[in-house]
Short mmCIF file of C-alpha atoms in Angstrom, two decimals:
data_model
loop_
_atom_site.label_atom_id
_atom_site.label_comp_id
_atom_site.label_asym_id
_atom_site.label_seq_id
_atom_site.Cartn_x
_atom_site.Cartn_y
_atom_site.Cartn_z
CA MET A 1 -3.60 -8.68 -84.06
CA ALA A 2 -4.49 -11.48 -86.47
CA GLU A 3 -4.78 -10.44 -90.10
CA SER A 4 -7.55 -11.83 -92.27
CA ARG A 5 -7.52 -11.58 -96.06
CA THR A 6 -10.05 -9.49 -97.93
CA SER A 7 -10.59 -8.26 -101.46
CA SER A 8 -12.41 -5.08 -100.38
CA ARG A 9 -11.39 -1.60 -101.45
CA PHE A 10 -11.02 1.16 -98.84
CA ALA A 11 -10.32 4.89 -98.88
CA VAL A 12 -9.07 6.69 -95.77
CA VAL A 13 -9.38 10.48 -95.73
CA GLY A 14 -6.85 12.06 -93.38
CA GLY A 15 -3.25 11.09 -92.71
CA GLY A 16 -2.93 11.71 -88.99
CA VAL A 17 -1.93 8.85 -86.70
CA ALA A 18 -5.48 7.44 -86.51
CA GLY A 19 -5.81 7.47 -90.31
CA LEU A 20 -2.44 5.81 -90.74
CA VAL A 21 -3.21 3.11 -88.16
CA VAL A 22 -6.57 2.15 -89.64
CA ALA A 23 -5.16 2.27 -93.19
CA ARG A 24 -2.22 0.06 -92.26
CA ARG A 25 -4.42 -2.51 -90.56
CA LEU A 26 -6.83 -2.64 -93.50
CA ALA A 27 -3.98 -2.92 -96.01
CA ALA A 28 -2.52 -5.77 -93.97
CA SER A 29 -5.73 -7.71 -94.63
CA GLY A 30 -5.04 -7.64 -98.36
CA ALA A 31 -7.48 -4.83 -99.13
CA ALA A 32 -6.82 -2.23 -101.80
CA MET A 33 -6.11 0.90 -99.75
CA THR A 34 -5.75 4.56 -100.70
CA LEU A 35 -5.03 7.24 -98.10
CA PHE A 36 -5.72 10.89 -98.96
CA GLU A 37 -4.00 13.68 -97.03
CA ALA A 38 -4.80 17.33 -97.79
CA SER A 39 -1.44 18.70 -96.55
CA ASP A 40 2.05 17.89 -97.74
CA ARG A 41 2.93 15.76 -94.71
CA LEU A 42 1.54 12.93 -92.60
CA GLY A 43 1.03 12.72 -88.85
CA GLY A 44 -1.26 15.63 -88.02
CA THR A 45 -0.35 16.96 -84.59
CA VAL A 46 2.30 14.27 -84.13
CA ALA A 47 5.11 16.18 -85.76
CA ARG A 48 8.84 16.87 -85.66
CA HIS A 49 10.80 20.11 -85.69
CA GLU A 50 14.41 21.14 -85.15
CA VAL A 51 15.26 23.59 -82.38
CA GLY A 52 18.83 24.43 -81.47
CA GLY A 53 20.08 21.61 -83.67
CA LEU A 54 17.95 19.06 -81.79
CA ALA A 55 15.25 16.95 -83.46
CA LEU A 56 12.25 17.37 -81.13
CA ASP A 57 8.58 16.54 -80.95
CA ALA A 58 6.45 19.47 -82.10
CA GLY A 59 3.34 17.87 -80.63
CA ALA A 60 2.78 14.84 -78.42
CA GLU A 61 5.96 13.72 -76.63
CA SER A 62 4.60 10.77 -74.62
CA PHE A 63 1.78 8.23 -74.57
CA ALA A 64 -0.26 6.44 -71.93
CA VAL A 65 0.93 2.89 -71.28
CA ARG A 66 -2.46 1.68 -70.01
CA GLY A 67 -3.69 -1.26 -72.05
CA GLY A 68 -0.39 -1.70 -73.88
CA VAL A 69 -1.94 -0.60 -77.18
CA VAL A 70 0.80 1.82 -78.24
CA ALA A 71 3.60 -0.50 -77.15
CA ALA A 72 2.07 -3.34 -79.17
CA LEU A 73 1.94 -1.19 -82.30
CA LEU A 74 5.51 0.03 -81.79
CA ALA A 75 6.63 -3.57 -81.45
CA GLU A 76 5.01 -4.41 -84.80
CA LEU A 77 6.85 -1.45 -86.32
CA GLY A 78 10.21 -2.59 -84.96
CA LEU A 79 10.48 0.23 -82.40
CA ALA A 80 9.93 -1.71 -79.18
CA ASP A 81 13.57 -1.40 -78.09
CA ASP A 82 13.30 2.39 -78.28
CA ILE A 83 10.40 2.74 -75.82
CA VAL A 84 11.64 4.68 -72.81
CA ALA A 85 10.22 5.59 -69.41
CA PRO A 86 10.45 9.15 -68.10
CA THR A 87 12.71 10.05 -65.21
CA PRO A 88 10.99 9.01 -61.97
CA GLY A 89 9.59 11.74 -59.77
CA PRO A 90 6.41 13.75 -59.24
CA ALA A 91 5.09 16.42 -61.53
CA TRP A 92 4.61 19.80 -59.91
CA LEU A 93 1.69 22.20 -59.70
CA GLN A 94 1.75 25.98 -59.84
CA PRO A 95 -1.21 27.09 -57.69
CA VAL A 96 -3.08 30.35 -58.08
CA THR A 97 -0.97 31.89 -55.34
CA GLY A 98 2.28 30.91 -53.70
CA GLU A 99 5.15 28.76 -54.86
CA ALA A 100 4.94 25.61 -56.95
CA VAL A 101 4.44 22.33 -55.08
CA PRO A 102 4.73 18.64 -56.01
CA LEU A 103 1.44 17.07 -57.04
CA PRO A 104 -0.11 14.76 -54.45
CA ALA A 105 1.42 11.31 -54.53
CA THR A 106 -1.77 9.25 -54.17
CA ALA A 107 -3.94 10.80 -56.85
CA LEU A 108 -5.50 9.80 -60.15
CA LEU A 109 -5.68 12.66 -62.67
CA GLY A 110 -5.24 14.93 -59.67
CA ILE A 111 -8.16 13.32 -57.79
CA PRO A 112 -6.82 12.49 -54.33
CA SER A 113 -7.54 9.22 -52.57
CA ASP A 114 -7.33 11.10 -49.25
CA PRO A 115 -8.28 14.80 -49.31
CA LEU A 116 -6.76 15.23 -45.84
CA ALA A 117 -3.29 14.07 -46.92
CA ALA A 118 -0.71 16.76 -46.22
CA ASP A 119 0.26 17.20 -49.87
CA VAL A 120 -3.41 17.72 -50.81
CA VAL A 121 -4.10 20.17 -47.98
CA ARG A 122 -1.05 22.16 -49.08
CA VAL A 123 -2.77 22.79 -52.43
CA VAL A 124 -6.48 23.12 -51.59
CA GLY A 125 -6.40 24.24 -47.95
CA ARG A 126 -7.58 22.53 -44.76
CA ALA A 127 -11.16 23.82 -44.93
CA ALA A 128 -11.68 22.62 -48.51
CA ALA A 129 -10.14 19.25 -47.68
CA GLU A 130 -12.47 18.76 -44.73
CA ARG A 131 -15.49 19.70 -46.83
CA ALA A 132 -14.37 17.17 -49.44
CA VAL A 133 -14.31 14.39 -46.85
CA GLU A 134 -17.79 15.32 -45.69
CA ARG A 135 -19.20 15.35 -49.21
CA ASP A 136 -17.57 12.07 -50.16
CA ALA A 137 -19.11 10.37 -47.14
CA LEU A 138 -22.60 10.86 -48.61
CA PRO A 139 -24.20 7.90 -50.41
CA VAL A 140 -23.52 7.41 -54.12
CA HIS A 141 -26.84 7.41 -55.96
CA ALA A 142 -25.55 7.78 -59.52
CA VAL A 143 -22.23 8.62 -61.14
CA PRO A 144 -22.38 11.90 -63.12
CA PRO A 145 -21.42 11.67 -66.79
CA THR A 146 -18.44 14.06 -66.75
CA LEU A 147 -15.33 14.04 -64.61
CA GLY A 148 -15.91 17.64 -63.56
CA ALA A 149 -19.43 16.93 -62.33
CA LEU A 150 -18.21 13.85 -60.45
CA VAL A 151 -15.38 15.66 -58.65
CA ARG A 152 -17.56 18.69 -57.91
CA GLU A 153 -20.29 16.49 -56.42
CA ARG A 154 -18.00 14.31 -54.30
CA PHE A 155 -15.16 16.72 -53.41
CA GLY A 156 -16.38 20.26 -54.12
CA ASP A 157 -15.32 23.18 -56.31
CA GLU A 158 -12.04 23.90 -54.53
CA VAL A 159 -10.56 20.45 -55.16
CA LEU A 160 -11.82 20.53 -58.74
CA ASP A 161 -10.49 23.99 -59.58
CA ARG A 162 -7.24 24.00 -57.62
CA LEU A 163 -6.06 20.45 -58.14
CA VAL A 164 -7.97 18.31 -60.63
CA ALA A 165 -8.60 20.85 -63.42
CA PRO A 166 -4.90 21.70 -64.01
CA VAL A 167 -3.98 18.01 -64.21
CA VAL A 168 -6.86 17.06 -66.52
CA HIS A 169 -6.16 20.07 -68.70
CA GLY A 170 -2.55 18.99 -68.97
CA VAL A 171 -3.52 15.45 -69.98
CA HIS A 172 -6.62 16.03 -72.12
CA SER A 173 -6.34 19.74 -73.06
CA GLN A 174 -9.89 20.11 -71.75
CA HIS A 175 -11.64 21.17 -68.58
CA PRO A 176 -12.91 18.21 -66.55
CA ASP A 177 -16.48 19.40 -67.27
CA ASP A 178 -15.86 18.46 -70.91
CA VAL A 179 -14.25 15.06 -70.26
CA PRO A 180 -16.59 12.05 -69.91
CA VAL A 181 -15.82 9.87 -66.91
CA ALA A 182 -15.33 6.86 -69.17
CA ARG A 183 -12.69 8.70 -71.20
CA ALA A 184 -10.85 9.92 -68.11
CA HIS A 185 -10.59 6.35 -66.82
CA PRO A 186 -12.67 3.43 -68.12
CA GLY A 187 -12.99 1.86 -64.66
CA LEU A 188 -13.67 4.95 -62.58
CA ALA A 189 -17.48 4.96 -62.71
CA ASP A 190 -17.76 1.31 -61.66
CA ALA A 191 -15.16 1.82 -58.95
CA VAL A 192 -17.08 4.77 -57.47
CA ALA A 193 -20.32 2.81 -57.51
CA SER A 194 -18.79 -0.28 -55.88
CA ALA A 195 -16.54 1.51 -53.38
CA GLY A 196 -19.20 4.00 -52.34
CA SER A 197 -16.94 7.04 -52.51
CA LEU A 198 -14.61 8.81 -54.92
CA GLY A 199 -11.62 8.67 -52.60
CA ALA A 200 -11.99 4.93 -52.07
CA ALA A 201 -12.41 4.41 -55.82
CA VAL A 202 -9.15 6.25 -56.55
CA ALA A 203 -7.34 4.20 -53.91
CA GLN A 204 -8.77 1.02 -55.41
CA LEU A 205 -7.72 1.90 -58.97
CA ARG A 206 -4.24 2.98 -57.92
CA ALA A 207 -3.73 -0.26 -56.01
CA ALA A 208 -4.76 -2.27 -59.07
CA ALA A 209 -2.55 -0.32 -61.47
CA PRO A 210 0.73 -1.95 -62.50
CA PRO A 211 3.87 -0.41 -60.98
CA GLY A 212 5.88 2.09 -62.97
CA SER A 213 5.15 5.23 -64.92
CA ALA A 214 1.73 5.82 -66.46
CA VAL A 215 3.36 7.21 -69.60
CA ALA A 216 6.27 6.36 -71.87
CA GLY A 217 8.10 7.94 -74.75
CA LEU A 218 10.22 6.96 -77.73
CA ARG A 219 13.95 7.49 -77.99
CA GLY A 220 14.38 10.17 -80.65
CA GLY A 221 10.81 11.41 -80.21
CA VAL A 222 7.27 10.07 -80.47
CA ASN A 223 7.11 11.58 -83.97
CA ARG A 224 9.10 8.58 -85.21
CA ILE A 225 5.87 6.58 -85.25
CA VAL A 226 4.65 8.57 -88.29
CA PRO A 227 7.31 7.59 -90.86
CA ALA A 228 7.30 4.05 -89.45
CA LEU A 229 3.54 3.74 -90.04
CA ALA A 230 3.80 5.31 -93.49
CA GLU A 231 6.65 3.04 -94.57
CA ASP A 232 4.83 -0.06 -93.36
CA LEU A 233 1.60 1.01 -95.05
CA ALA A 234 3.43 1.51 -98.33
CA ARG A 235 5.18 -1.86 -97.93
CA ARG A 236 1.76 -3.49 -97.58
CA GLY A 237 0.61 -1.95 -100.84
CA GLY A 238 -1.14 1.14 -99.51
CA ASP A 239 -1.33 4.13 -101.85
CA ILE A 240 -0.54 7.38 -99.98
CA ARG A 241 -1.53 10.61 -101.73
CA LEU A 242 -0.26 13.82 -100.15
CA SER A 243 -1.54 17.32 -101.03
CA THR A 244 -4.81 15.71 -102.11
CA PRO A 245 -7.81 17.26 -100.35
CA VAL A 246 -11.16 15.48 -100.50
CA ASP A 247 -14.22 17.72 -100.38
CA ASP A 248 -16.86 15.09 -101.08
CA ILE A 249 -16.37 11.52 -99.89
CA ALA A 250 -19.15 10.39 -102.25
CA THR A 251 -16.62 10.76 -105.09
CA LEU A 252 -14.34 8.06 -103.61
CA ASP A 253 -14.35 4.38 -104.54
CA GLY A 254 -14.87 1.68 -101.95
CA ILE A 255 -15.57 1.82 -98.22
CA VAL A 256 -14.63 5.23 -96.83
CA VAL A 257 -13.09 5.92 -93.42
CA VAL A 258 -12.95 9.57 -92.39
CA ALA A 259 -9.96 10.63 -90.31
CA ALA A 260 -10.08 14.31 -91.21
CA PRO A 261 -11.74 16.54 -88.57
CA SER A 262 -12.96 18.97 -91.22
CA LEU A 263 -15.13 16.20 -92.70
CA ALA A 264 -15.92 14.33 -89.48
CA ALA A 265 -17.17 17.48 -87.71
CA PRO A 266 -17.65 20.24 -90.30
CA GLY A 267 -18.04 23.65 -88.72
CA ALA A 268 -17.38 22.40 -85.17
CA PRO A 269 -15.06 24.81 -83.35
CA GLY A 270 -11.78 23.28 -82.24
CA ARG A 271 -9.38 24.40 -79.53
CA ARG A 272 -6.21 26.16 -80.59
CA ILE A 273 -3.12 25.09 -78.68
CA ASP A 274 0.21 26.87 -78.90
CA LEU A 275 3.54 25.26 -78.01
CA VAL A 276 6.74 27.22 -77.46
CA THR A 277 10.00 25.27 -77.21
CA LEU A 278 13.05 26.91 -75.67
CA VAL A 279 16.60 25.58 -75.77
CA VAL A 280 18.51 27.37 -73.01
CA GLU A 281 21.78 27.32 -71.14
CA GLN A 282 21.43 27.51 -67.35
CA ASP A 283 23.44 25.34 -64.96
CA GLU A 284 20.87 25.89 -62.20
CA LEU A 285 18.44 23.74 -64.18
CA ASP A 286 20.73 20.72 -63.84
CA ALA A 287 19.08 20.03 -60.47
CA ALA A 288 15.58 20.01 -62.07
CA PRO A 289 14.08 22.46 -59.55
CA ARG A 290 10.53 21.61 -60.68
CA GLY A 291 11.05 17.96 -61.49
CA THR A 292 10.04 17.04 -65.02
CA GLY A 293 7.63 19.97 -65.28
CA LEU A 294 4.61 21.78 -63.93
CA LEU A 295 0.90 22.06 -64.52
CA VAL A 296 -0.62 25.47 -63.91
CA ALA A 297 -3.88 26.27 -62.13
CA ALA A 298 -6.22 28.75 -63.81
CA GLY A 299 -5.62 32.19 -62.33
CA ALA A 300 -1.91 31.68 -61.67
CA PRO A 301 0.31 34.66 -62.61
CA VAL A 302 1.52 33.17 -65.92
CA GLY A 303 -0.09 32.64 -69.30
CA ALA A 304 1.25 29.12 -69.83
CA ARG A 305 -0.97 26.20 -68.80
CA ALA A 306 1.93 23.75 -68.51
CA LEU A 307 5.72 23.54 -68.67
CA THR A 308 7.70 20.42 -69.44
CA HIS A 309 11.39 20.31 -68.56
CA ALA A 310 12.04 17.88 -71.40
CA THR A 311 15.74 17.28 -70.71
CA ALA A 312 14.89 16.44 -67.10
CA LYS A 313 12.09 14.12 -68.23
CA TRP A 314 13.88 12.12 -70.94
CA ALA A 315 17.41 10.73 -70.48
CA TRP A 316 17.95 10.30 -74.24
CA LEU A 317 17.23 13.99 -74.80
CA ARG A 318 19.42 15.06 -71.90
CA ASP A 319 22.31 13.17 -73.52
CA ALA A 320 21.60 14.69 -76.94
CA ALA A 321 21.35 18.22 -75.55
CA ALA A 322 24.89 18.05 -74.13
CA GLY A 323 24.41 20.36 -71.16
CA ARG A 324 21.68 22.54 -72.64
CA HIS A 325 18.08 22.37 -71.44
CA VAL A 326 14.88 21.95 -73.45
CA LEU A 327 11.69 23.55 -72.07
CA ARG A 328 8.22 23.17 -73.60
CA LEU A 329 5.44 25.59 -72.63
CA SER A 330 1.86 25.23 -73.85
CA TYR A 331 -0.82 27.92 -74.13
CA ASP A 332 -4.55 28.00 -74.71
CA ALA A 333 -4.45 31.64 -75.85
CA THR A 334 -1.72 32.73 -78.25
CA PRO A 335 0.58 35.32 -76.62
CA ALA A 336 1.31 38.48 -78.58
CA ASP A 337 5.00 37.56 -78.52
CA PRO A 338 5.05 33.80 -77.88
CA VAL A 339 8.80 33.40 -77.32
CA ALA A 340 9.09 36.41 -74.99
CA ALA A 341 6.03 35.27 -73.05
CA ALA A 342 7.37 31.72 -72.75
CA LEU A 343 10.74 32.95 -71.53
CA ALA A 344 9.13 35.13 -68.85
CA ASP A 345 6.75 32.36 -67.79
CA ALA A 346 9.55 29.79 -67.64
CA GLU A 347 11.61 32.03 -65.35
CA THR A 348 8.60 32.51 -63.07
CA LEU A 349 7.64 28.83 -62.96
CA LEU A 350 11.17 27.47 -62.56
CA GLY A 351 12.36 30.18 -60.20
CA VAL A 352 15.63 30.78 -62.05
CA PRO A 353 16.74 33.39 -64.61
CA LEU A 354 17.26 32.23 -68.20
CA PRO A 355 19.75 34.69 -69.68
CA VAL A 356 21.01 32.46 -72.52
CA VAL A 357 18.42 31.29 -75.06
CA VAL A 358 20.14 29.17 -77.70
CA ASP A 359 17.06 28.83 -79.89
CA ALA A 360 13.26 28.91 -79.73
CA ALA A 361 10.32 27.75 -81.82
CA HIS A 362 6.58 28.41 -81.76
CA VAL A 363 4.04 26.04 -83.31
CA SER A 364 0.27 25.88 -83.04
CA TRP A 365 -2.47 23.47 -83.98
CA VAL A 366 -6.19 23.04 -83.52
CA ARG A 367 -7.44 20.18 -81.39
CA PRO A 368 -10.75 19.07 -82.97
CA ALA A 369 -13.99 19.29 -81.07
CA ALA A 370 -15.79 16.09 -80.11
CA ALA A 371 -18.55 15.18 -82.55
CA VAL A 372 -21.14 12.52 -83.24
CA PRO A 373 -20.36 10.97 -86.65
CA PRO A 374 -23.02 11.40 -89.32
CA ALA A 375 -25.11 8.28 -89.88
CA GLY A 376 -23.49 5.80 -92.21
CA ILE A 377 -19.98 7.30 -92.02
CA THR A 378 -17.07 5.54 -90.31
CA VAL A 379 -14.92 8.04 -88.40
CA VAL A 380 -11.62 7.68 -86.53
CA GLY A 381 -9.46 10.30 -84.84
CA GLU A 382 -9.83 12.89 -82.13
CA THR A 383 -13.42 13.86 -82.92
CA VAL A 384 -14.61 10.45 -81.70
CA ALA A 385 -11.68 9.05 -79.69
CA GLY A 386 -10.47 12.11 -77.81
CA SER A 387 -6.87 13.20 -77.43
CA GLY A 388 -3.96 10.95 -76.54
CA LEU A 389 -2.18 8.41 -78.70
CA ALA A 390 -3.37 5.42 -76.67
CA GLY A 391 -7.04 6.25 -77.19
CA LEU A 392 -6.60 7.21 -80.84
CA ILE A 393 -4.71 4.04 -81.72
CA ALA A 394 -7.02 1.72 -79.77
CA HIS A 395 -10.10 3.19 -81.45
CA ALA A 396 -8.52 3.00 -84.92
CA GLU A 397 -7.55 -0.64 -84.38
CA ARG A 398 -11.07 -1.54 -83.20
CA THR A 399 -12.59 0.27 -86.16
CA ALA A 400 -10.39 -1.63 -88.62
CA SER A 401 -11.35 -4.95 -87.01
CA GLU A 402 -15.05 -4.09 -87.20
CA LEU A 403 -14.77 -3.15 -90.87
CA LEU A 404 -12.99 -6.39 -91.67
CA THR A 405 -15.60 -8.53 -89.94
CA ARG A 406 -18.62 -6.98 -91.67
#
């Protein structure tokens, strides 16, 4: 991105990734920049922890490659050579009943292009698949605003609940009813309107998508982006102030950008997410019996909503783990004993006993609720951009550009 020169003064409140990105871009323009972070560390939910002697992501461990926004930023930070693709292969789904199955191959966020495909019928049942085809044959009059409403209207409740909801929850940490269609996929609404059906729209978008994985990671962990951003911001003259809460932005000098959810959406309830990481020894996991991990349908006999077999997903981590296995399980409701619950759930989902636990860690964070920014206040971060590094970074970059062109 081209960098103009400005003599403006800016203050960014909140040192998560979005705050760091917008602060760095503004500082690169020559502006006087001060970033205030209430806690004693930067990065927000993009964090690092050590489990079993391994440096691991304590939050996001991948990013969407669509649009190339994250890759472009990593290249600017000198990390392009460390971008890695996950191990090829399908994710799996744990249905409400029965054994886990691979997710349908021709789907977008779990939305199938052909409801009658064998791998879709295996999840939703023949009757539900046939009803979905019938519904999707009806004319498209208008595209509903949320992904849940769209799938329910075109494919029915069974496809939404049994297939799409677990996938969307795994990607966005929200039910499809709470995810706008435009956020789920920016081209989906237009594709449905032009193709005349949801199934045809999914087929169209998949055909247009570039080959390869939809996500990527960073060798050593996605958390490496945080110190890289902070170091570059400081090099460009940015003033970073940790353990400095801001209660009233009116007290700050210059143009203020709010990246702190507590100020962007005061009083709005967020969603607590718990992550339990297990480092285990079990040779039966060498074969990756559930691929790189599973998403879990609501009502399944486990408390976890997803499991990632991290050493099966990332080659760099498999090498670092030296024969051990790293499992990440996420929860919407905090278990009474998180590690014990995660161990029991992992055994159920993977279908193998886990008698040797080398180490375990439990972390939790609150994912901010979506909010409409107060008039006259510039906001970046999850309250306005949703979850996912690609969306956060793209929105922060656009916001910086808009501020610099005013």
